[in-house]
Coordinates of C-alpha atoms and ligand atoms in Angstrom, one line a residue:
M25 CA -37.7 -20.6 6.2
S26 CA -35.2 -18.1 8.3
N27 CA -36.2 -14.3 8.2
V28 CA -32.0 -13.6 7.8
R29 CA -31.7 -16.4 4.7
Q30 CA -35.2 -15.2 3.8
A31 CA -33.8 -11.0 4.3
I32 CA -30.4 -12.6 2.0
L33 CA -32.7 -13.6 -1.0
D34 CA -34.8 -11.1 -1.4
A35 CA -31.6 -8.1 -1.7
S36 CA -30.0 -10.5 -3.4
A37 CA -32.3 -9.9 -6.2
A38 CA -31.1 -6.3 -6.7
H39 CA -27.5 -7.9 -7.1
P40 CA -28.1 -10.4 -10.5
A41 CA -24.2 -11.5 -11.5
P42 CA -23.1 -11.2 -14.9
A43 CA -22.8 -14.7 -15.9
G44 CA -18.5 -15.8 -17.0
V45 CA -17.1 -12.7 -14.8
H46 CA -14.6 -15.1 -11.9
Y47 CA -13.6 -13.0 -9.5
T48 CA -10.2 -12.9 -7.2
Y49 CA -9.9 -11.3 -4.2
G50 CA -6.3 -11.3 -4.4
T51 CA -3.3 -8.9 -3.1
A52 CA -5.4 -5.8 -2.5
G53 CA -9.6 -7.1 -2.5
F54 CA -11.5 -7.2 -6.0
R55 CA -10.4 -4.1 -8.3
M56 CA -11.8 -4.8 -11.2
N57 CA -13.8 -2.1 -14.2
A58 CA -16.5 -0.6 -12.0
D59 CA -19.4 -2.4 -14.1
L60 CA -19.9 -5.6 -13.2
L61 CA -18.5 -4.5 -9.4
D62 CA -22.1 -4.9 -8.3
P63 CA -23.0 -8.6 -7.0
V64 CA -20.2 -8.7 -5.4
M65 CA -20.3 -5.3 -3.7
Y66 CA -23.5 -6.9 -2.4
R67 CA -21.7 -10.2 -1.6
V68 CA -18.4 -8.6 0.3
G69 CA -21.4 -6.4 2.6
L70 CA -22.5 -10.5 3.9
L71 CA -19.1 -11.5 4.8
A72 CA -17.5 -7.9 6.2
T73 CA -20.8 -8.6 8.6
L74 CA -19.4 -12.5 9.0
R75 CA -16.4 -11.2 9.8
S76 CA -17.6 -8.9 13.0
K77 CA -19.6 -11.5 14.0
A78 CA -17.1 -14.3 14.4
L79 CA -15.0 -11.8 16.0
G80 CA -17.3 -10.9 18.6
G81 CA -19.5 -7.9 17.2
K82 CA -15.7 -5.8 17.0
V83 CA -15.9 -3.6 14.0
I84 CA -14.7 -4.1 10.8
G85 CA -13.7 -1.3 7.7
V86 CA -14.4 -1.4 4.4
M87 CA -12.1 0.6 1.6
V88 CA -14.1 1.2 -1.6
T89 CA -11.1 1.7 -3.9
A90 CA -8.7 0.9 -7.1
S91 CA -6.4 3.0 -6.2
H92 CA -3.8 4.1 -8.5
N93 CA -5.8 2.1 -11.4
P94 CA -8.0 3.9 -13.9
V95 CA -10.8 5.5 -13.3
R96 CA -13.4 3.2 -14.6
D97 CA -12.3 0.6 -12.7
N98 CA -13.6 -0.2 -8.7
G99 CA -12.4 -2.6 -5.8
V100 CA -13.3 -3.2 -2.5
K101 CA -11.4 -4.6 1.2
L102 CA -11.6 -5.8 3.9
V103 CA -10.3 -4.4 6.7
D104 CA -9.6 -6.0 10.2
P105 CA -10.2 -4.3 13.9
M106 CA -6.6 -4.0 14.1
G107 CA -6.8 -1.5 11.0
E108 CA -4.5 -4.5 9.7
M109 CA -6.0 -6.1 6.0
L110 CA -8.1 -9.6 6.2
K111 CA -7.2 -12.1 7.9
Q112 CA -6.0 -14.2 4.3
S113 CA -7.5 -17.3 5.6
W114 CA -10.7 -15.7 4.5
E115 CA -9.5 -14.1 1.2
G116 CA -11.2 -17.6 -0.2
Y117 CA -14.7 -16.7 0.6
A118 CA -14.4 -13.7 0.0
T119 CA -13.6 -15.5 -3.3
Q120 CA -16.5 -18.4 -3.5
L121 CA -18.9 -16.0 -2.6
A122 CA -18.4 -13.5 -5.0
N123 CA -18.0 -16.4 -7.8
A124 CA -21.4 -18.1 -6.8
Q125 CA -23.7 -18.0 -9.5
T126 CA -27.2 -18.1 -8.2
H127 CA -29.2 -16.1 -5.5
E128 CA -29.3 -19.8 -3.0
E129 CA -26.1 -20.2 -3.8
V130 CA -25.0 -16.5 -2.1
A131 CA -27.6 -17.0 0.9
D132 CA -25.8 -21.4 1.6
L133 CA -22.7 -19.4 1.3
Y134 CA -23.7 -17.0 3.7
F135 CA -25.2 -20.0 6.5
S136 CA -22.1 -22.8 5.5
I137 CA -18.8 -20.5 6.4
A138 CA -20.6 -19.5 8.9
Q139 CA -21.5 -22.9 10.6
E140 CA -17.6 -23.4 9.1
C141 CA -16.4 -20.8 10.8
E142 CA -18.7 -22.1 13.8
I143 CA -20.4 -17.7 14.1
D144 CA -22.7 -17.6 16.7
L145 CA -25.0 -15.4 13.5
D146 CA -27.1 -14.0 17.2
Q147 CA -24.1 -12.0 17.5
S148 CA -24.4 -8.0 16.6
A149 CA -21.8 -7.1 14.2
S150 CA -20.6 -3.7 12.4
V151 CA -18.8 -2.6 10.1
V152 CA -18.0 1.0 8.6
V153 CA -17.8 2.0 4.7
G154 CA -15.3 4.5 2.6
R155 CA -14.9 5.3 -0.2
D156 CA -12.5 7.1 -2.8
T157 CA -13.6 9.8 -5.3
R158 CA -14.4 7.4 -8.1
P159 CA -18.2 8.2 -9.9
S160 CA -19.1 4.6 -9.2
G161 CA -18.7 5.1 -5.4
E162 CA -21.6 6.2 -4.2
A163 CA -23.7 3.5 -6.0
L164 CA -20.9 0.4 -5.0
V165 CA -21.8 2.1 -1.2
A166 CA -25.0 1.5 -1.4
S167 CA -24.9 -2.4 -2.7
L168 CA -22.5 -2.9 0.0
I169 CA -24.3 -1.8 2.9
D170 CA -27.5 -4.1 1.0
G171 CA -25.4 -6.3 1.9
L172 CA -24.4 -5.4 5.5
T173 CA -28.0 -4.6 6.0
A174 CA -29.9 -8.0 4.5
S175 CA -27.6 -9.7 7.3
G176 CA -28.2 -7.1 10.4
A177 CA -24.9 -5.2 10.6
I178 CA -25.2 -2.1 12.1
V179 CA -23.2 0.4 9.5
T180 CA -21.8 3.5 10.1
D181 CA -21.4 5.1 5.9
L182 CA -17.6 7.2 6.3
G183 CA -18.6 8.5 2.8
L184 CA -14.9 10.1 1.5
K185 CA -11.9 8.9 2.7
T186 CA -8.1 8.0 2.4
T187 CA -7.8 4.2 2.3
P188 CA -5.5 5.2 5.5
Q189 CA -8.1 6.8 7.4
L190 CA -10.2 4.3 7.2
H191 CA -8.3 1.7 8.4
F192 CA -7.8 4.5 11.5
V193 CA -11.4 4.9 11.9
T194 CA -11.4 0.7 12.2
R195 CA -8.5 0.8 15.2
C196 CA -10.1 3.3 17.2
L197 CA -12.8 2.5 17.0
N198 CA -11.8 -0.9 18.6
D199 CA -8.7 0.3 20.1
P200 CA -10.1 3.5 22.1
S201 CA -5.8 4.3 23.4
Y202 CA -4.9 4.0 19.4
G203 CA -6.6 6.9 19.0
T204 CA -10.2 9.1 18.8
P205 CA -12.2 7.4 16.1
T206 CA -12.8 10.2 13.5
E207 CA -11.3 12.1 10.7
E208 CA -10.7 15.1 12.7
G209 CA -9.4 12.8 15.7
Y210 CA -6.7 11.7 12.9
Y211 CA -5.6 15.1 11.7
Q212 CA -5.4 16.2 15.4
K213 CA -3.2 13.6 16.3
I214 CA -0.8 13.4 13.5
S215 CA -0.8 17.2 13.4
D216 CA 0.1 17.6 17.0
A217 CA 2.8 14.9 16.2
Y218 CA 3.9 16.9 13.2
K219 CA 4.0 19.5 15.2
T220 CA 5.6 18.3 19.0
L221 CA 8.3 16.9 16.6
V222 CA 9.1 20.0 14.2
A223 CA 9.7 22.3 17.3
G224 CA 12.0 24.9 16.7
L225 CA 13.3 23.8 13.4
E226 CA 12.7 25.6 10.4
P227 CA 9.0 25.2 8.6
L228 CA 9.7 23.3 5.2
K229 CA 7.7 23.4 2.1
I230 CA 6.4 21.5 0.1
T231 CA 3.9 20.2 -3.5
V232 CA 2.1 17.8 -3.6
D233 CA 0.8 16.0 -6.5
C234 CA -2.3 14.7 -5.2
A235 CA -3.6 12.1 -8.1
H236 CA -6.8 14.1 -8.8
G237 CA -7.8 11.7 -5.9
V238 CA -9.0 11.9 -1.7
G239 CA -6.0 12.5 -1.5
A240 CA -6.3 15.8 -2.2
P241 CA -9.5 17.3 -0.1
K242 CA -7.0 15.4 2.6
L243 CA -4.5 16.8 2.4
R244 CA -5.8 20.8 2.5
D245 CA -8.0 19.1 5.7
L246 CA -4.9 18.6 7.1
T247 CA -2.8 21.9 6.3
T248 CA -5.4 24.1 8.6
Y249 CA -4.5 21.8 11.5
L250 CA -0.3 22.3 10.9
G251 CA -0.5 26.1 11.2
D252 CA 2.8 27.2 10.7
A253 CA 4.4 23.9 10.5
L254 CA 4.5 22.8 7.3
D255 CA 3.7 24.9 4.0
V256 CA 1.9 22.8 1.8
T257 CA 0.7 23.1 -2.2
V258 CA -1.8 20.8 -3.9
V259 CA -1.5 20.2 -6.9
N260 CA -3.0 17.8 -9.0
G261 CA -6.4 17.9 -7.7
D262 CA -9.3 18.5 -9.5
V263 CA -12.2 15.7 -8.5
E264 CA -14.3 15.9 -10.4
H265 CA -13.4 15.2 -14.6
G266 CA -12.8 12.1 -13.9
I267 CA -8.9 12.4 -14.5
L268 CA -7.7 10.2 -11.3
N269 CA -5.1 9.1 -12.0
Y270 CA -4.2 9.7 -15.7
H271 CA -0.4 10.6 -16.2
V272 CA 0.2 12.1 -12.2
G273 CA 0.2 10.6 -8.6
A274 CA 3.3 8.1 -7.0
D275 CA 2.5 4.6 -9.7
F276 CA 2.7 7.3 -12.6
V277 CA 5.6 8.9 -11.2
K278 CA 7.4 5.5 -9.8
V279 CA 6.5 3.7 -13.5
N280 CA 7.7 5.8 -14.9
V281 CA 10.7 7.5 -14.2
K282 CA 9.5 10.9 -14.4
Q283 CA 8.0 13.8 -13.5
P284 CA 3.8 14.0 -13.3
E285 CA 2.4 16.7 -15.5
G286 CA 0.8 19.2 -14.8
F287 CA 2.9 21.5 -13.1
D288 CA 6.5 22.2 -13.3
L289 CA 9.7 21.4 -10.7
A290 CA 11.8 24.4 -9.5
P291 CA 15.1 23.7 -8.7
N292 CA 16.0 21.9 -5.1
G293 CA 12.6 21.8 -4.8
I294 CA 11.2 19.3 -2.3
Y295 CA 7.7 17.7 -4.6
C296 CA 5.7 14.4 -4.3
S297 CA 3.1 12.1 -5.3
F298 CA 0.3 10.7 -4.0
D299 CA -2.1 7.8 -5.6
G300 CA -5.5 8.3 -6.2
D301 CA -6.3 6.9 -2.8
A302 CA -3.6 8.6 -1.2
D303 CA -2.0 4.7 0.8
R304 CA 1.3 5.1 -0.8
I305 CA 4.3 8.5 -1.5
V306 CA 7.2 8.8 -3.8
F307 CA 9.5 11.9 -3.8
Y308 CA 11.4 13.9 -6.3
Y309 CA 13.3 16.8 -7.4
A310 CA 14.9 18.5 -10.2
D311 CA 18.7 19.5 -9.8
E312 CA 19.9 23.1 -11.3
A313 CA 20.6 20.5 -15.0
G314 CA 17.7 20.2 -14.6
A315 CA 17.4 16.3 -13.5
F316 CA 14.7 14.3 -12.7
H317 CA 15.4 11.8 -9.4
L318 CA 13.2 10.4 -7.8
L319 CA 13.0 8.7 -4.8
D320 CA 11.1 5.8 -3.5
G321 CA 10.4 3.6 -1.3
D322 CA 14.0 2.0 -0.5
R323 CA 14.9 5.5 0.0
I324 CA 12.1 5.7 2.0
T325 CA 13.1 2.7 3.6
A326 CA 16.8 3.8 4.1
L327 CA 15.9 7.9 4.7
V328 CA 13.3 6.7 7.6
G329 CA 15.7 3.6 8.7
A330 CA 18.9 5.2 9.0
F331 CA 16.8 8.1 11.5
I332 CA 15.4 6.1 14.3
I333 CA 18.5 3.4 14.5
E334 CA 20.2 6.5 15.8
T335 CA 17.9 7.7 17.5
V336 CA 17.2 4.4 19.1
R337 CA 20.8 4.9 19.6
Q338 CA 21.2 8.3 21.1
A339 CA 18.2 7.6 23.0
G340 CA 19.8 4.8 25.0
L341 CA 17.6 2.1 24.8
D342 CA 17.9 -1.5 23.5
L343 CA 15.8 -2.1 20.2
Q344 CA 16.4 -3.9 17.5
V345 CA 15.2 -2.7 14.0
G346 CA 15.2 -4.7 10.9
V347 CA 13.7 -3.2 7.6
V348 CA 11.7 -6.1 4.9
Q349 CA 12.2 -4.9 1.7
T350 CA 10.6 -7.5 -0.7
A351 CA 12.1 -8.3 -4.4
Y352 CA 11.6 -5.0 -6.1
A353 CA 13.5 -3.5 -4.0
N354 CA 16.8 -2.2 -5.1
G355 CA 19.4 -4.3 -5.1
N356 CA 22.0 -0.9 -3.6
S357 CA 18.9 -0.3 -1.5
T358 CA 19.2 -3.2 0.5
H359 CA 22.7 -2.7 0.3
Y360 CA 23.4 -0.2 2.4
L361 CA 21.0 -0.8 4.7
R362 CA 23.1 -3.7 5.3
D363 CA 26.4 -3.6 4.7
S364 CA 26.4 0.4 5.5
L365 CA 23.4 0.9 8.2
Q366 CA 24.6 -3.0 9.4
V367 CA 20.7 -3.1 9.5
P368 CA 18.5 -6.4 9.3
V369 CA 16.8 -7.1 6.0
A370 CA 13.6 -9.8 5.6
F371 CA 12.7 -10.1 2.7
T372 CA 9.0 -11.5 1.7
Q373 CA 6.1 -11.1 -1.1
T374 CA 4.8 -8.2 -2.5
G375 CA 2.1 -7.4 -0.9
V376 CA 1.5 -5.4 2.5
K377 CA 0.2 -7.8 4.3
H378 CA 3.1 -9.6 4.0
L379 CA 5.8 -6.9 4.5
H380 CA 3.4 -5.6 7.7
H381 CA 3.1 -9.7 8.7
K382 CA 6.8 -9.9 8.7
A383 CA 7.8 -7.1 10.1
E384 CA 6.2 -7.7 13.7
E385 CA 9.1 -9.6 14.4
Y386 CA 11.1 -6.9 15.1
D387 CA 10.6 -4.7 18.1
I388 CA 10.3 -1.6 15.1
G389 CA 10.0 -3.1 11.4
V390 CA 9.9 -0.4 9.6
Y391 CA 9.2 -1.2 5.5
F392 CA 8.2 -0.2 2.4
E393 CA 8.2 -1.0 -0.7
A394 CA 10.0 -0.1 -3.3
N395 CA 6.2 2.0 -5.0
G396 CA 5.9 3.9 -1.9
H397 CA 3.8 1.5 0.1
G398 CA 4.6 1.0 3.8
T399 CA 4.8 2.3 7.7
V400 CA 7.0 1.9 10.8
I401 CA 5.4 -0.2 13.2
F402 CA 6.0 -0.2 16.8
S403 CA 6.1 -3.2 19.7
T404 CA 4.1 -3.1 22.3
A405 CA 7.7 -3.1 24.6
A406 CA 9.0 -1.0 22.5
R407 CA 6.4 2.0 22.8
N408 CA 6.5 1.3 26.4
T409 CA 10.2 1.1 26.1
I410 CA 9.4 4.5 25.4
R411 CA 6.8 5.9 26.9
N412 CA 8.5 4.4 30.4
A413 CA 12.3 5.4 29.8
T414 CA 13.8 7.8 32.3
H415 CA 17.5 8.2 31.1
G416 CA 19.0 9.0 27.9
D417 CA 19.4 11.6 26.1
A418 CA 16.1 13.8 26.4
K419 CA 16.4 14.8 22.6
A420 CA 16.1 11.6 21.3
L421 CA 13.3 10.5 23.3
H422 CA 11.6 13.3 21.9
I423 CA 11.7 13.1 18.7
L424 CA 10.4 9.3 19.3
R425 CA 7.8 10.7 21.4
S426 CA 6.3 12.3 18.7
L427 CA 7.8 10.4 16.0
I428 CA 5.2 7.0 16.9
N429 CA 2.0 9.5 16.9
V430 CA 2.9 10.8 13.6
I431 CA 3.3 7.2 11.8
N432 CA 0.1 5.3 10.7
E433 CA 1.3 2.2 11.7
T434 CA -2.4 0.6 10.9
V435 CA -0.9 0.1 7.2
G436 CA 1.5 2.6 4.3
D437 CA -0.7 6.0 4.3
A438 CA 0.6 9.3 1.9
I439 CA -0.3 11.4 4.4
S440 CA 1.6 10.9 7.5
D441 CA 4.3 8.9 5.7
M442 CA 5.0 13.0 4.0
L443 CA 5.4 14.1 7.5
V444 CA 7.4 11.4 8.5
V445 CA 10.1 11.8 5.7
L446 CA 9.8 15.7 6.3
G447 CA 10.7 15.2 9.9
V448 CA 13.1 13.8 9.4
L449 CA 14.7 15.6 6.8
A450 CA 14.0 18.7 9.1
H451 CA 15.7 17.3 11.8
R452 CA 19.0 16.0 9.4
Q453 CA 18.8 19.2 7.9
W454 CA 18.1 18.0 4.4
A455 CA 17.8 19.0 0.9
L456 CA 16.4 15.4 -1.7
A457 CA 20.4 15.6 -2.9
D458 CA 21.5 14.7 0.2
W459 CA 19.0 12.0 0.5
D460 CA 19.5 11.3 -2.3
A461 CA 23.4 10.5 -2.2
L462 CA 23.0 8.1 0.4
Y463 CA 23.3 5.3 -2.3
K464 CA 23.4 5.5 -5.9
D465 CA 20.5 3.0 -7.4
L466 CA 21.5 -0.5 -9.7
P467 CA 19.5 0.6 -12.8
S468 CA 16.3 -1.5 -13.3
R469 CA 13.4 -2.3 -15.5
L470 CA 10.0 -3.0 -14.7
V471 CA 7.7 -4.9 -18.1
K472 CA 4.5 -6.4 -18.4
V473 CA 4.4 -9.6 -20.1
V474 CA 0.4 -10.6 -21.1
V475 CA -0.2 -14.2 -21.6
G476 CA -2.9 -16.3 -21.6
N477 CA -2.7 -17.5 -18.4
R478 CA -1.2 -16.1 -15.6
H479 CA -2.3 -18.3 -12.9
A480 CA 0.1 -20.5 -14.2
F481 CA 2.9 -18.9 -12.8
K482 CA 3.4 -19.7 -9.4
T483 CA 6.7 -18.2 -7.3
I484 CA 8.5 -19.2 -4.1
N485 CA 11.1 -17.3 -2.0
A486 CA 10.1 -14.4 -1.4
D487 CA 9.3 -13.7 -5.2
T488 CA 12.1 -14.6 -6.4
Q489 CA 12.0 -17.7 -8.6
L490 CA 9.0 -19.0 -10.3
E491 CA 7.7 -22.9 -9.2
E492 CA 6.0 -23.3 -12.2
P493 CA 5.5 -23.5 -15.2
A494 CA 9.0 -25.6 -15.2
D495 CA 12.3 -24.4 -16.2
L496 CA 11.3 -20.8 -17.4
Q497 CA 13.7 -20.3 -13.9
A498 CA 16.8 -21.9 -15.3
R499 CA 16.5 -19.6 -18.5
I500 CA 16.4 -17.4 -16.3
D501 CA 19.1 -18.1 -14.7
A502 CA 21.1 -18.4 -17.3
E503 CA 20.5 -15.0 -18.6
V504 CA 21.2 -12.9 -15.6
A505 CA 24.0 -14.5 -14.9
K506 CA 24.9 -12.9 -18.9
V507 CA 25.3 -9.7 -17.0
S508 CA 27.6 -8.3 -14.1
R509 CA 24.9 -7.9 -10.4
G510 CA 22.1 -8.8 -12.6
R511 CA 19.2 -9.6 -10.6
S512 CA 15.6 -10.7 -12.0
F513 CA 12.7 -12.8 -11.2
V514 CA 9.3 -13.6 -12.7
R515 CA 5.9 -12.7 -11.1
P516 CA 2.3 -13.2 -11.8
S517 CA 0.1 -9.6 -11.2
G518 CA -2.4 -9.6 -8.2
T519 CA -4.3 -6.5 -9.3
E520 CA -3.5 -6.3 -12.9
D521 CA -4.7 -9.8 -16.4
V522 CA 0.2 -9.1 -16.6
V523 CA 2.7 -10.9 -15.8
R524 CA 5.7 -9.3 -14.7
V525 CA 9.6 -8.9 -15.1
Y526 CA 12.2 -7.2 -13.6
A527 CA 15.7 -6.7 -13.6
E528 CA 18.8 -4.7 -12.4
A529 CA 22.3 -5.3 -13.6
E530 CA 25.1 -2.9 -12.7
T531 CA 24.7 -1.0 -16.2
R532 CA 21.4 0.2 -17.8
E533 CA 22.2 -2.2 -21.1
E534 CA 22.4 -4.8 -19.3
C535 CA 19.7 -4.3 -17.2
D536 CA 17.4 -4.0 -20.4
T537 CA 19.4 -6.7 -22.9
L538 CA 18.2 -8.8 -19.6
A539 CA 15.0 -7.3 -18.9
Y540 CA 13.9 -7.8 -22.5
T541 CA 15.1 -11.5 -23.4
V542 CA 13.5 -12.8 -20.0
A543 CA 10.3 -10.7 -21.2
G544 CA 10.6 -12.1 -24.3
L545 CA 11.1 -16.1 -22.6
V546 CA 7.8 -15.2 -20.9
F547 CA 6.0 -14.5 -24.2
D548 CA 7.5 -17.7 -25.8
L549 CA 7.6 -19.9 -23.3
A550 CA 3.2 -19.3 -21.7
G551 CA 1.7 -18.5 -23.7
G552 CA 2.4 -14.3 -24.7
V553 CA -0.7 -13.0 -26.4
G554 CA -0.6 -9.6 -28.4
E555 CA 2.4 -7.8 -29.3
R556 CA 6.0 -9.3 -28.1
P557 CA 7.9 -7.5 -25.6
A558 CA 10.5 -5.5 -26.9
E559 CA 12.8 -2.5 -25.5
F560 CA 12.3 0.1 -27.1
L561 CA 15.2 2.6 -27.7
Ligands
LIG24 C1 -1.5 -3.4 -4.0 C2 -0.9 -3.6 -3.7 C3 0.4 -3.2 -2.7 C4 1.3 -4.3 -4.9 C5 0.7 -4.1 -5.2 C6 1.2 -5.3 -6.5 C7 -2.0 -3.6 -1.0 C8 -2.7 -2.2 -0.3 N1 -1.3 -2.7 -1.6 O1 -1.6 -2.9 -4.9 O2 1.4 -3.8 -1.7 O3 3.2 -4.1 -3.9 O4 -0.4 -4.4 -4.9 O5 0.0 -5.2 -7.6 O6 -1.8 -4.7 -0.2 P1 1.1 -6.3 -8.4 O7 0.4 -7.6 -8.1 O8 0.1 -5.9 -9.8 O9 1.9 -5.9 -9.2
LIG25 MG1 -2.9 3.3 -3.1

């Protein structure tokens, strides 16, 4: 038997799989109760080694996090060399390895995947690992490292990192032109760029809800690099007491459309919330009357998209700016982008990897999910055009050149997106109320339905329609037709064991009626479990 096989078998023995659990590499990797993840981590270690070997020894990233999910959960996802999500065709291997029943089967799969992908097993492998603040993180990273070591990878454990920092470092290790592959390199790059972007403008002041997660210590670190350029107050930064994401953070704010707990909003101040691993951000403010106003990912697209289009035009550059959204984008945001800004808008399935891929088709692609995850990406040609332009408005060129370096192109990044938004607001001299006034949201509602088997739901047309269960779509269409400007769609969650129902319509009442009627249909026709969704009014 080969030494590697023996090493994989020996180490696997310390990571037995629980009986009767089925694992799936979903939208953002494996994600579930942390108690069930130990064997998965070991096996993901093996897969990361294979992935690195398959790419000629390029560095692969592994991030241990469950993002906005409760603190008892954890998860793991792989990052490809340029900082993008793992190539989709490899997700199946991840799922297969995680579900192997015996240690022998784990070892067999390691070699059969290598064979199928024609991987040279003598090739060296290199992997960097990061984790968020979850208490289960350290032990899970140790299991991951067992897998990496058994399969002979060179491992760098980066310790606590935000998800986007891990993506950034992975990218820089493979592409030094992107930056210095350290956390300091990350702070230096984006803070220098921000300072250049807002030079000469009045410094802004922001309060940031860090969801009691890794964003808190990291944002504090960044502030020392930013100096006087930005006045940041970090709130909800208790990473010690197991209250991660509890009634705080971007997901809580977006889903409930209300402010997080832990602090009060002064009228017309600038506020934002990160999620637990700091790859999502939403903004908000309270008006003079104390009413809460949410500025979500759609708003970020509108603000940043419009600013970039205008600046590209001022700079006299011929670059096509395009926007990518998902079905969750508010209909009026799409309307604003298409009709007022006249910018092409494409739609993809939910999940960053889909949006990112589509955004690569434009010279400058702007993508944000409504939940606040997104970024802006520049094609190599666009980057060169901006860098080398000799004519055109100097100020506009200066803005674009600094903006490129504030943006973390590898993935949505709460810290970097915060600076991008603030940079635009500073240039516009806008308060959040001015930003809010760009368009008015259509009333929308999200409802979760628990069903016996969510995998029975299959969507088509960028999640907007159901192909299975048969007949359900026709029933949904009939309900949508009853309300003005109605839209509703149903899709299985990739991160939770639920089916999500989205609805929007001209009025709040029509919207809620539509949402709960469709949720009721799903419950009745697809084996609902527990309580039938009922309108809470
Ligand atoms: C994950 C995705 C996010 C998506 C969300 C949908 C990444 C990094 N994150 O958080 O893009 O919006 O899942 O969740 O891909 P759902 O499938 O539970 O609705
Ligand atoms: Mg996240």
